[in-house]
C-alpha cells in the first residue's frame, strides 16, 4: 500500500508542476480556441516551455498506473486531491495568482469533503479491483464525455457574448474534469489489463478493451479544451475545480463500475456519501464570474 501512496504523491508533484509550467507558457502564446484543435496543437508544439509542462503531466499519468495497482480508487482520489495545496502554493509563487476570500473558503470546503472520502477507506477492508465489464465502463463513460463536451461548448458560447461579465472558469473546470474523470477510469482499466507477464498477451487484452480508445479521445479533446481554458482563466481556480470533479467522478462511479464496494460501517458510509455531497454543494456555490476590475479614479 505504501508504495502506492508514494507514487500518488509523486504524481501530485508532477501534475502541479506541469499545470503551472503550462500556464506560464500559455501567457506568451497567441489566443487559443477549442474550435480550432489543429491550430491549438500546432501553436503548443512551438513552445519549449509548454512541452516541458506537458512532459511533467505525462509522467504524472504514468505514476497513476502504479497507484491504481496498489490502492482502492476512493483512497487514490483522496491522495490526489491533497496535491491541490502544492498547486495553490506554486500558482501564487510562480504565477502571482491570488484567490478571493470566498474562493479560499470554497477550496477549504472541497479539501474537507475529499478528506472525508479518503477517511472512509480502511486498509485491508477495501479491495483493489482487478477489472470491470467494459460494457459497464462504456455505460458510465460515454454520457460523461457527451456532458463534458456539451458543457464546454455552452460555456464557450456564453463567454463569447459581448459585454458579458468575464467567466471565472468554473464551467470550464467541470467540463474538463468530466473528461479527465473518464481518462482516470481508462487508466484504472489499463492497469488492470497489464497484469500478464506475457507482453503480447497483455497488448492483445488491452487493444480488445475500450480503454486505449477512451485514453486517445480524452487525451486529444482534453488537451485542446484544457489549454484553451487554462489560457483564459486562473490556474488556481480552474485546476482545483477540474481536479475535484475528476476525483468525485472517479471515486463514486469508478468504485461502482469496478466493483469496489461501499463501506458496510454506517459511519464510514456516511463519511463517503457526506463528503461527496459537500464537494458538489461547494462547487454549485462557487462564483461563476470574476469580479469586475475597479474603475480607475
mmCIF file of N, CA, C and O in Angstrom, residues 1-88:
data_model
loop_
_atom_site.group_PDB
_atom_site.id
_atom_site.type_symbol
_atom_site.label_atom_id
_atom_site.label_comp_id
_atom_site.label_asym_id
_atom_site.label_seq_id
_atom_site.Cartn_x
_atom_site.Cartn_y
_atom_site.Cartn_z
ATOM 1 N N UNK A 1 0.826 -1.218 0.000
ATOM 2 C CA UNK A 1 0.000 0.000 0.000
ATOM 3 C C UNK A 1 0.856 1.263 0.000
ATOM 4 O O UNK A 1 0.564 2.231 -0.684
ATOM 5 N N UNK A 2 1.973 1.240 0.777
ATOM 6 C CA UNK A 2 2.744 2.468 0.942
ATOM 7 C C UNK A 2 3.467 2.898 -0.323
ATOM 8 O O UNK A 2 3.680 4.078 -0.555
ATOM 9 N N UNK A 3 3.860 1.936 -1.163
ATOM 10 C CA UNK A 3 4.493 2.344 -2.423
ATOM 11 C C UNK A 3 3.461 2.974 -3.351
ATOM 12 O O UNK A 3 3.792 3.827 -4.171
ATOM 13 N N UNK A 4 2.188 2.587 -3.198
ATOM 14 C CA UNK A 4 1.123 3.248 -3.946
ATOM 15 C C UNK A 4 0.928 4.682 -3.481
ATOM 16 O O UNK A 4 0.712 5.589 -4.291
ATOM 17 N N UNK A 5 1.020 4.894 -2.150
ATOM 18 C CA UNK A 5 0.911 6.253 -1.608
ATOM 19 C C UNK A 5 2.066 7.110 -2.110
ATOM 20 O O UNK A 5 1.883 8.270 -2.507
ATOM 21 N N UNK A 6 3.270 6.546 -2.116
ATOM 22 C CA UNK A 6 4.428 7.287 -2.624
ATOM 23 C C UNK A 6 4.265 7.661 -4.084
ATOM 24 O O UNK A 6 4.583 8.790 -4.491
ATOM 25 N N UNK A 7 3.749 6.723 -4.900
ATOM 26 C CA UNK A 7 3.524 7.023 -6.321
ATOM 27 C C UNK A 7 2.481 8.119 -6.491
ATOM 28 O O UNK A 7 2.590 8.971 -7.381
ATOM 29 N N UNK A 8 1.454 8.121 -5.624
ATOM 30 C CA UNK A 8 0.418 9.152 -5.702
ATOM 31 C C UNK A 8 0.992 10.533 -5.366
ATOM 32 O O UNK A 8 0.640 11.534 -5.998
ATOM 33 N N UNK A 9 1.879 10.587 -4.372
ATOM 34 C CA UNK A 9 2.495 11.869 -4.017
ATOM 35 C C UNK A 9 3.403 12.368 -5.144
ATOM 36 O O UNK A 9 3.451 13.578 -5.422
ATOM 37 N N UNK A 10 4.121 11.454 -5.785
ATOM 38 C CA UNK A 10 4.950 11.842 -6.933
ATOM 39 C C UNK A 10 4.070 12.362 -8.062
ATOM 40 O O UNK A 10 4.383 13.377 -8.704
ATOM 41 N N UNK A 11 2.942 11.674 -8.309
ATOM 42 C CA UNK A 11 2.005 12.130 -9.344
ATOM 43 C C UNK A 11 1.488 13.525 -9.018
ATOM 44 O O UNK A 11 1.365 14.382 -9.905
ATOM 45 N N UNK A 12 1.184 13.776 -7.742
ATOM 46 C CA UNK A 12 0.719 15.107 -7.327
ATOM 47 C C UNK A 12 1.734 16.183 -7.702
ATOM 48 O O UNK A 12 1.381 17.231 -8.252
ATOM 49 N N UNK A 13 3.002 15.937 -7.363
ATOM 50 C CA UNK A 13 4.046 16.924 -7.640
ATOM 51 C C UNK A 13 4.189 17.156 -9.143
ATOM 52 O O UNK A 13 4.311 18.301 -9.605
ATOM 53 N N UNK A 14 4.156 16.080 -9.919
ATOM 54 C CA UNK A 14 4.296 16.210 -11.367
ATOM 55 C C UNK A 14 3.124 16.978 -11.963
ATOM 56 O O UNK A 14 3.299 17.835 -12.839
ATOM 57 N N UNK A 15 1.910 16.679 -11.502
ATOM 58 C CA UNK A 15 0.741 17.388 -12.018
ATOM 59 C C UNK A 15 0.799 18.875 -11.687
ATOM 60 O O UNK A 15 0.526 19.732 -12.538
ATOM 61 N N UNK A 16 1.126 19.194 -10.443
ATOM 62 C CA UNK A 16 1.160 20.600 -10.025
ATOM 63 C C UNK A 16 2.196 21.384 -10.824
ATOM 64 O O UNK A 16 1.916 22.473 -11.343
ATOM 65 N N UNK A 17 3.400 20.831 -10.930
ATOM 66 C CA UNK A 17 4.457 21.498 -11.701
ATOM 67 C C UNK A 17 4.051 21.614 -13.162
ATOM 68 O O UNK A 17 4.224 22.668 -13.802
ATOM 69 N N UNK A 18 3.474 20.557 -13.713
ATOM 70 C CA UNK A 18 3.083 20.567 -15.116
ATOM 71 C C UNK A 18 2.059 21.635 -15.435
ATOM 72 O O UNK A 18 2.203 22.387 -16.414
ATOM 73 N N UNK A 19 1.015 21.743 -14.608
ATOM 74 C CA UNK A 19 -0.022 22.744 -14.854
ATOM 75 C C UNK A 19 0.523 24.165 -14.744
ATOM 76 O O UNK A 19 0.191 25.037 -15.557
ATOM 77 N N UNK A 20 1.365 24.403 -13.742
ATOM 78 C CA UNK A 20 1.898 25.752 -13.552
ATOM 79 C C UNK A 20 2.841 26.131 -14.699
ATOM 80 O O UNK A 20 2.797 27.256 -15.213
ATOM 81 N N UNK A 21 3.675 25.196 -15.132
ATOM 82 C CA UNK A 21 4.579 25.477 -16.259
ATOM 83 C C UNK A 21 3.779 25.729 -17.534
ATOM 84 O O UNK A 21 4.081 26.650 -18.310
ATOM 85 N N UNK A 22 2.749 24.925 -17.765
ATOM 86 C CA UNK A 22 1.907 25.141 -18.950
ATOM 87 C C UNK A 22 1.232 26.505 -18.905
ATOM 88 O O UNK A 22 1.182 27.226 -19.911
ATOM 89 N N UNK A 23 0.697 26.870 -17.745
ATOM 90 C CA UNK A 23 0.040 28.173 -17.607
ATOM 91 C C UNK A 23 1.027 29.301 -17.877
ATOM 92 O O UNK A 23 0.686 30.295 -18.547
ATOM 93 N N UNK A 24 2.239 29.164 -17.388
ATOM 94 C CA UNK A 24 3.262 30.182 -17.618
ATOM 95 C C UNK A 24 3.552 30.303 -19.117
ATOM 96 O O UNK A 24 3.676 31.412 -19.660
ATOM 97 N N UNK A 25 3.638 29.159 -19.805
ATOM 98 C CA UNK A 25 3.918 29.177 -21.238
ATOM 99 C C UNK A 25 2.753 29.753 -22.035
ATOM 100 O O UNK A 25 2.954 30.476 -23.018
ATOM 101 N N UNK A 26 1.521 29.465 -21.614
ATOM 102 C CA UNK A 26 0.336 29.921 -22.352
ATOM 103 C C UNK A 26 0.229 31.442 -22.373
ATOM 104 O O UNK A 26 -0.359 32.011 -23.299
ATOM 105 N N UNK A 27 0.798 32.103 -21.361
ATOM 106 C CA UNK A 27 0.719 33.560 -21.300
ATOM 107 C C UNK A 27 1.411 34.261 -22.449
ATOM 108 O O UNK A 27 1.086 35.406 -22.772
ATOM 109 N N UNK A 28 2.372 33.599 -23.072
ATOM 110 C CA UNK A 28 3.117 34.222 -24.170
ATOM 111 C C UNK A 28 2.709 33.696 -25.541
ATOM 112 O O UNK A 28 3.319 34.048 -26.549
ATOM 113 N N UNK A 29 1.660 32.856 -25.572
ATOM 114 C CA UNK A 29 1.210 32.281 -26.840
ATOM 115 C C UNK A 29 -0.005 33.031 -27.379
ATOM 116 O O UNK A 29 -0.733 33.678 -26.617
ATOM 117 N N UNK A 30 -0.266 32.943 -28.692
ATOM 118 C CA UNK A 30 -1.478 33.558 -29.256
ATOM 119 C C UNK A 30 -2.726 32.939 -28.638
ATOM 120 O O UNK A 30 -2.689 31.836 -28.086
ATOM 121 N N UNK A 31 -3.858 33.660 -28.743
ATOM 122 C CA UNK A 31 -5.119 33.172 -28.182
ATOM 123 C C UNK A 31 -5.503 31.838 -28.814
ATOM 124 O O UNK A 31 -5.453 31.671 -30.030
ATOM 125 N N UNK A 32 -5.886 30.876 -27.973
ATOM 126 C CA UNK A 32 -6.262 29.547 -28.430
ATOM 127 C C UNK A 32 -7.777 29.401 -28.435
ATOM 128 O O UNK A 32 -8.468 29.974 -27.590
ATOM 129 N N UNK A 33 -8.278 28.618 -29.360
ATOM 130 C CA UNK A 33 -9.713 28.338 -29.444
ATOM 131 C C UNK A 33 -9.920 26.849 -29.602
ATOM 132 O O UNK A 33 -9.320 26.222 -30.483
ATOM 133 N N UNK A 34 -10.762 26.264 -28.738
ATOM 134 C CA UNK A 34 -11.033 24.830 -28.827
ATOM 135 C C UNK A 34 -11.727 24.471 -30.133
ATOM 136 O O UNK A 34 -11.723 23.305 -30.534
ATOM 137 N N UNK A 35 -12.325 25.460 -30.790
ATOM 138 C CA UNK A 35 -12.961 25.209 -32.072
ATOM 139 C C UNK A 35 -11.975 24.995 -33.203
ATOM 140 O O UNK A 35 -12.372 24.605 -34.305
ATOM 141 N N UNK A 36 -10.694 25.251 -32.956
ATOM 142 C CA UNK A 36 -9.641 25.042 -33.949
ATOM 143 C C UNK A 36 -8.565 24.137 -33.349
ATOM 144 O O UNK A 36 -7.459 24.585 -33.027
ATOM 145 N N UNK A 37 -8.879 22.859 -33.175
ATOM 146 C CA UNK A 37 -7.983 21.957 -32.440
ATOM 147 C C UNK A 37 -6.603 21.798 -33.067
ATOM 148 O O UNK A 37 -5.600 21.730 -32.356
ATOM 149 N N UNK A 38 -6.527 21.717 -34.395
ATOM 150 C CA UNK A 38 -5.223 21.514 -35.030
ATOM 151 C C UNK A 38 -4.339 22.749 -34.885
ATOM 152 O O UNK A 38 -3.127 22.644 -34.732
ATOM 153 N N UNK A 39 -4.962 23.925 -34.907
ATOM 154 C CA UNK A 39 -4.197 25.150 -34.687
ATOM 155 C C UNK A 39 -3.670 25.191 -33.256
ATOM 156 O O UNK A 39 -2.535 25.608 -33.006
ATOM 157 N N UNK A 40 -4.501 24.760 -32.307
ATOM 158 C CA UNK A 40 -4.070 24.721 -30.904
ATOM 159 C C UNK A 40 -2.841 23.831 -30.751
ATOM 160 O O UNK A 40 -1.838 24.215 -30.131
ATOM 161 N N UNK A 41 -2.901 22.625 -31.334
ATOM 162 C CA UNK A 41 -1.778 21.690 -31.220
ATOM 163 C C UNK A 41 -0.530 22.256 -31.882
ATOM 164 O O UNK A 41 0.586 22.136 -31.355
ATOM 165 N N UNK A 42 -0.702 22.904 -33.051
ATOM 166 C CA UNK A 42 0.453 23.477 -33.753
ATOM 167 C C UNK A 42 1.108 24.584 -32.933
ATOM 168 O O UNK A 42 2.339 24.652 -32.816
ATOM 169 N N UNK A 43 0.286 25.451 -32.335
ATOM 170 C CA UNK A 43 0.823 26.548 -31.528
ATOM 171 C C UNK A 43 1.538 26.005 -30.291
ATOM 172 O O UNK A 43 2.641 26.447 -29.943
ATOM 173 N N UNK A 44 0.923 25.030 -29.607
ATOM 174 C CA UNK A 44 1.530 24.469 -28.402
ATOM 175 C C UNK A 44 2.869 23.793 -28.705
ATOM 176 O O UNK A 44 3.807 23.862 -27.908
ATOM 177 N N UNK A 45 2.947 23.144 -29.862
ATOM 178 C CA UNK A 45 4.172 22.421 -30.222
ATOM 179 C C UNK A 45 5.353 23.343 -30.480
ATOM 180 O O UNK A 45 6.499 22.887 -30.490
ATOM 181 N N UNK A 46 5.087 24.644 -30.649
ATOM 182 C CA UNK A 46 6.175 25.597 -30.892
ATOM 183 C C UNK A 46 6.760 26.153 -29.603
ATOM 184 O O UNK A 46 7.722 26.921 -29.654
ATOM 185 N N UNK A 47 6.190 25.792 -28.465
ATOM 186 C CA UNK A 47 6.641 26.347 -27.187
ATOM 187 C C UNK A 47 7.441 25.313 -26.394
ATOM 188 O O UNK A 47 6.851 24.379 -25.838
ATOM 189 N N UNK A 48 8.748 25.453 -26.288
ATOM 190 C CA UNK A 48 9.553 24.504 -25.497
ATOM 191 C C UNK A 48 9.122 24.457 -24.028
ATOM 192 O O UNK A 48 9.118 23.382 -23.419
ATOM 193 N N UNK A 49 8.750 25.612 -23.466
ATOM 194 C CA UNK A 49 8.340 25.642 -22.065
ATOM 195 C C UNK A 49 7.052 24.844 -21.867
ATOM 196 O O UNK A 49 6.927 24.087 -20.894
ATOM 197 N N UNK A 50 6.104 25.004 -22.789
ATOM 198 C CA UNK A 50 4.853 24.244 -22.678
ATOM 199 C C UNK A 50 5.134 22.749 -22.792
ATOM 200 O O UNK A 50 4.520 21.940 -22.077
ATOM 201 N N UNK A 51 6.048 22.357 -23.655
ATOM 202 C CA UNK A 51 6.380 20.941 -23.825
ATOM 203 C C UNK A 51 6.948 20.360 -22.526
ATOM 204 O O UNK A 51 6.644 19.216 -22.159
ATOM 205 N N UNK A 52 7.742 21.158 -21.809
ATOM 206 C CA UNK A 52 8.261 20.706 -20.513
ATOM 207 C C UNK A 52 7.097 20.420 -19.553
ATOM 208 O O UNK A 52 7.075 19.387 -18.862
ATOM 209 N N UNK A 53 6.124 21.329 -19.508
ATOM 210 C CA UNK A 53 4.958 21.114 -18.654
ATOM 211 C C UNK A 53 4.175 19.885 -19.072
ATOM 212 O O UNK A 53 3.711 19.105 -18.217
ATOM 213 N N UNK A 54 4.001 19.686 -20.382
ATOM 214 C CA UNK A 54 3.264 18.532 -20.879
ATOM 215 C C UNK A 54 3.971 17.231 -20.524
ATOM 216 O O UNK A 54 3.324 16.226 -20.189
ATOM 217 N N UNK A 55 5.293 17.208 -20.576
ATOM 218 C CA UNK A 55 6.052 16.008 -20.215
ATOM 219 C C UNK A 55 5.882 15.687 -18.720
ATOM 220 O O UNK A 55 5.816 14.517 -18.337
ATOM 221 N N UNK A 56 5.817 16.739 -17.891
ATOM 222 C CA UNK A 56 5.583 16.518 -16.459
ATOM 223 C C UNK A 56 4.219 15.883 -16.230
ATOM 224 O O UNK A 56 4.067 14.953 -15.428
ATOM 225 N N UNK A 57 3.191 16.369 -16.957
ATOM 226 C CA UNK A 57 1.853 15.785 -16.828
ATOM 227 C C UNK A 57 1.835 14.345 -17.321
ATOM 228 O O UNK A 57 1.188 13.477 -16.721
ATOM 229 N N UNK A 58 2.540 14.069 -18.418
ATOM 230 C CA UNK A 58 2.596 12.702 -18.946
ATOM 231 C C UNK A 58 3.238 11.754 -17.929
ATOM 232 O O UNK A 58 2.787 10.612 -17.743
ATOM 233 N N UNK A 59 4.288 12.238 -17.257
ATOM 234 C CA UNK A 59 4.919 11.423 -16.222
ATOM 235 C C UNK A 59 3.950 11.184 -15.058
ATOM 236 O O UNK A 59 3.945 10.114 -14.442
ATOM 237 N N UNK A 60 3.111 12.190 -14.771
ATOM 238 C CA UNK A 60 2.095 12.027 -13.730
ATOM 239 C C UNK A 60 1.097 10.943 -14.084
ATOM 240 O O UNK A 60 0.688 10.145 -13.225
ATOM 241 N N UNK A 61 0.698 10.885 -15.365
ATOM 242 C CA UNK A 61 -0.200 9.817 -15.803
ATOM 243 C C UNK A 61 0.456 8.457 -15.618
ATOM 244 O O UNK A 61 -0.190 7.478 -15.226
ATOM 245 N N UNK A 62 1.751 8.374 -15.914
ATOM 246 C CA UNK A 62 2.468 7.120 -15.725
ATOM 247 C C UNK A 62 2.475 6.689 -14.269
ATOM 248 O O UNK A 62 2.294 5.500 -13.953
ATOM 249 N N UNK A 63 2.654 7.657 -13.368
ATOM 250 C CA UNK A 63 2.630 7.339 -11.940
ATOM 251 C C UNK A 63 1.254 6.841 -11.508
ATOM 252 O O UNK A 63 1.137 6.005 -10.609
ATOM 253 N N UNK A 64 0.193 7.343 -12.166
ATOM 254 C CA UNK A 64 -1.157 6.900 -11.830
ATOM 255 C C UNK A 64 -1.349 5.416 -12.093
ATOM 256 O O UNK A 64 -2.092 4.745 -11.355
ATOM 257 N N UNK A 65 -0.708 4.891 -13.127
ATOM 258 C CA UNK A 65 -0.816 3.460 -13.405
ATOM 259 C C UNK A 65 -0.334 2.640 -12.210
ATOM 260 O O UNK A 65 -0.915 1.608 -11.860
ATOM 261 N N UNK A 66 0.749 3.112 -11.581
ATOM 262 C CA UNK A 66 1.280 2.424 -10.401
ATOM 263 C C UNK A 66 0.300 2.538 -9.241
ATOM 264 O O UNK A 66 0.041 1.560 -8.520
ATOM 265 N N UNK A 67 -0.278 3.737 -9.067
ATOM 266 C CA UNK A 67 -1.189 3.986 -7.949
ATOM 267 C C UNK A 67 -2.389 3.047 -7.996
ATOM 268 O O UNK A 67 -2.768 2.428 -6.994
ATOM 269 N N UNK A 68 -2.995 2.914 -9.181
ATOM 270 C CA UNK A 68 -4.224 2.126 -9.291
ATOM 271 C C UNK A 68 -3.978 0.628 -9.162
ATOM 272 O O UNK A 68 -4.931 -0.145 -9.010
ATOM 273 N N UNK A 69 -2.739 0.197 -9.221
ATOM 274 C CA UNK A 69 -2.426 -1.214 -8.978
ATOM 275 C C UNK A 69 -2.254 -1.496 -7.482
ATOM 276 O O UNK A 69 -2.199 -2.650 -7.079
ATOM 277 N N UNK A 70 -2.139 -0.420 -6.683
ATOM 278 C CA UNK A 70 -1.832 -0.611 -5.261
ATOM 279 C C UNK A 70 -2.920 -0.111 -4.322
ATOM 280 O O UNK A 70 -2.990 -0.567 -3.183
ATOM 281 N N UNK A 71 -3.749 0.833 -4.778
ATOM 282 C CA UNK A 71 -4.715 1.463 -3.879
ATOM 283 C C UNK A 71 -6.127 1.352 -4.424
ATOM 284 O O UNK A 71 -6.332 1.376 -5.648
ATOM 285 N N UNK A 72 -7.134 1.279 -3.545
ATOM 286 C CA UNK A 72 -8.523 1.384 -3.987
ATOM 287 C C UNK A 72 -8.767 2.756 -4.631
ATOM 288 O O UNK A 72 -8.078 3.732 -4.317
ATOM 289 N N UNK A 73 -9.742 2.824 -5.518
ATOM 290 C CA UNK A 73 -9.998 4.058 -6.257
ATOM 291 C C UNK A 73 -10.264 5.227 -5.321
ATOM 292 O O UNK A 73 -9.704 6.316 -5.493
ATOM 293 N N UNK A 74 -11.136 5.037 -4.324
ATOM 294 C CA UNK A 74 -11.506 6.148 -3.442
ATOM 295 C C UNK A 74 -10.303 6.671 -2.668
ATOM 296 O O UNK A 74 -10.132 7.878 -2.494
ATOM 297 N N UNK A 75 -9.439 5.766 -2.195
ATOM 298 C CA UNK A 75 -8.248 6.188 -1.460
ATOM 299 C C UNK A 75 -7.307 6.966 -2.353
ATOM 300 O O UNK A 75 -6.739 7.995 -1.952
ATOM 301 N N UNK A 76 -7.131 6.490 -3.578
ATOM 302 C CA UNK A 76 -6.244 7.179 -4.511
ATOM 303 C C UNK A 76 -6.711 8.604 -4.781
ATOM 304 O O UNK A 76 -5.909 9.550 -4.812
ATOM 305 N N UNK A 77 -8.023 8.775 -4.946
ATOM 306 C CA UNK A 77 -8.539 10.120 -5.245
ATOM 307 C C UNK A 77 -8.314 11.080 -4.083
ATOM 308 O O UNK A 77 -8.010 12.254 -4.273
ATOM 309 N N UNK A 78 -8.470 10.579 -2.860
ATOM 310 C CA UNK A 78 -8.226 11.442 -1.703
ATOM 311 C C UNK A 78 -6.796 11.945 -1.655
ATOM 312 O O UNK A 78 -6.534 13.102 -1.318
ATOM 313 N N UNK A 79 -5.844 11.087 -2.014
ATOM 314 C CA UNK A 79 -4.438 11.498 -2.016
ATOM 315 C C UNK A 79 -4.156 12.450 -3.166
ATOM 316 O O UNK A 79 -3.428 13.436 -3.021
ATOM 317 N N UNK A 80 -4.752 12.187 -4.324
ATOM 318 C CA UNK A 80 -4.552 13.076 -5.468
ATOM 319 C C UNK A 80 -5.016 14.498 -5.144
ATOM 320 O O UNK A 80 -4.389 15.475 -5.537
ATOM 321 N N UNK A 81 -6.126 14.605 -4.421
ATOM 322 C CA UNK A 81 -6.655 15.932 -4.108
ATOM 323 C C UNK A 81 -5.736 16.714 -3.186
ATOM 324 O O UNK A 81 -5.699 17.942 -3.213
ATOM 325 N N UNK A 82 -4.941 16.008 -2.364
ATOM 326 C CA UNK A 82 -4.020 16.722 -1.483
ATOM 327 C C UNK A 82 -3.009 17.538 -2.286
ATOM 328 O O UNK A 82 -2.413 18.486 -1.779
ATOM 329 N N UNK A 83 -2.828 17.182 -3.568
ATOM 330 C CA UNK A 83 -1.913 17.933 -4.415
ATOM 331 C C UNK A 83 -2.379 19.338 -4.716
ATOM 332 O O UNK A 83 -1.593 20.173 -5.196
ATOM 333 N N UNK A 84 -3.658 19.633 -4.425
ATOM 334 C CA UNK A 84 -4.156 20.997 -4.645
ATOM 335 C C UNK A 84 -3.407 22.016 -3.795
ATOM 336 O O UNK A 84 -3.247 23.168 -4.194
ATOM 337 N N UNK A 85 -2.962 21.603 -2.620
ATOM 338 C CA UNK A 85 -2.231 22.530 -1.749
ATOM 339 C C UNK A 85 -0.953 22.992 -2.443
ATOM 340 O O UNK A 85 -0.639 24.188 -2.493
ATOM 341 N N UNK A 86 -0.193 22.049 -3.016
ATOM 342 C CA UNK A 86 1.039 22.398 -3.730
ATOM 343 C C UNK A 86 0.719 23.249 -4.954
ATOM 344 O O UNK A 86 1.433 24.212 -5.253
ATOM 345 N N UNK A 87 -0.352 22.916 -5.662
ATOM 346 C CA UNK A 87 -0.745 23.687 -6.845
ATOM 347 C C UNK A 87 -1.032 25.138 -6.486
ATOM 348 O O UNK A 87 -0.588 26.069 -7.170
ATOM 349 N N UNK A 88 -1.759 25.357 -5.397
ATOM 350 C CA UNK A 88 -2.094 26.725 -4.983
ATOM 351 C C UNK A 88 -0.841 27.497 -4.571
ATOM 352 O O UNK A 88 -0.701 28.688 -4.875
#
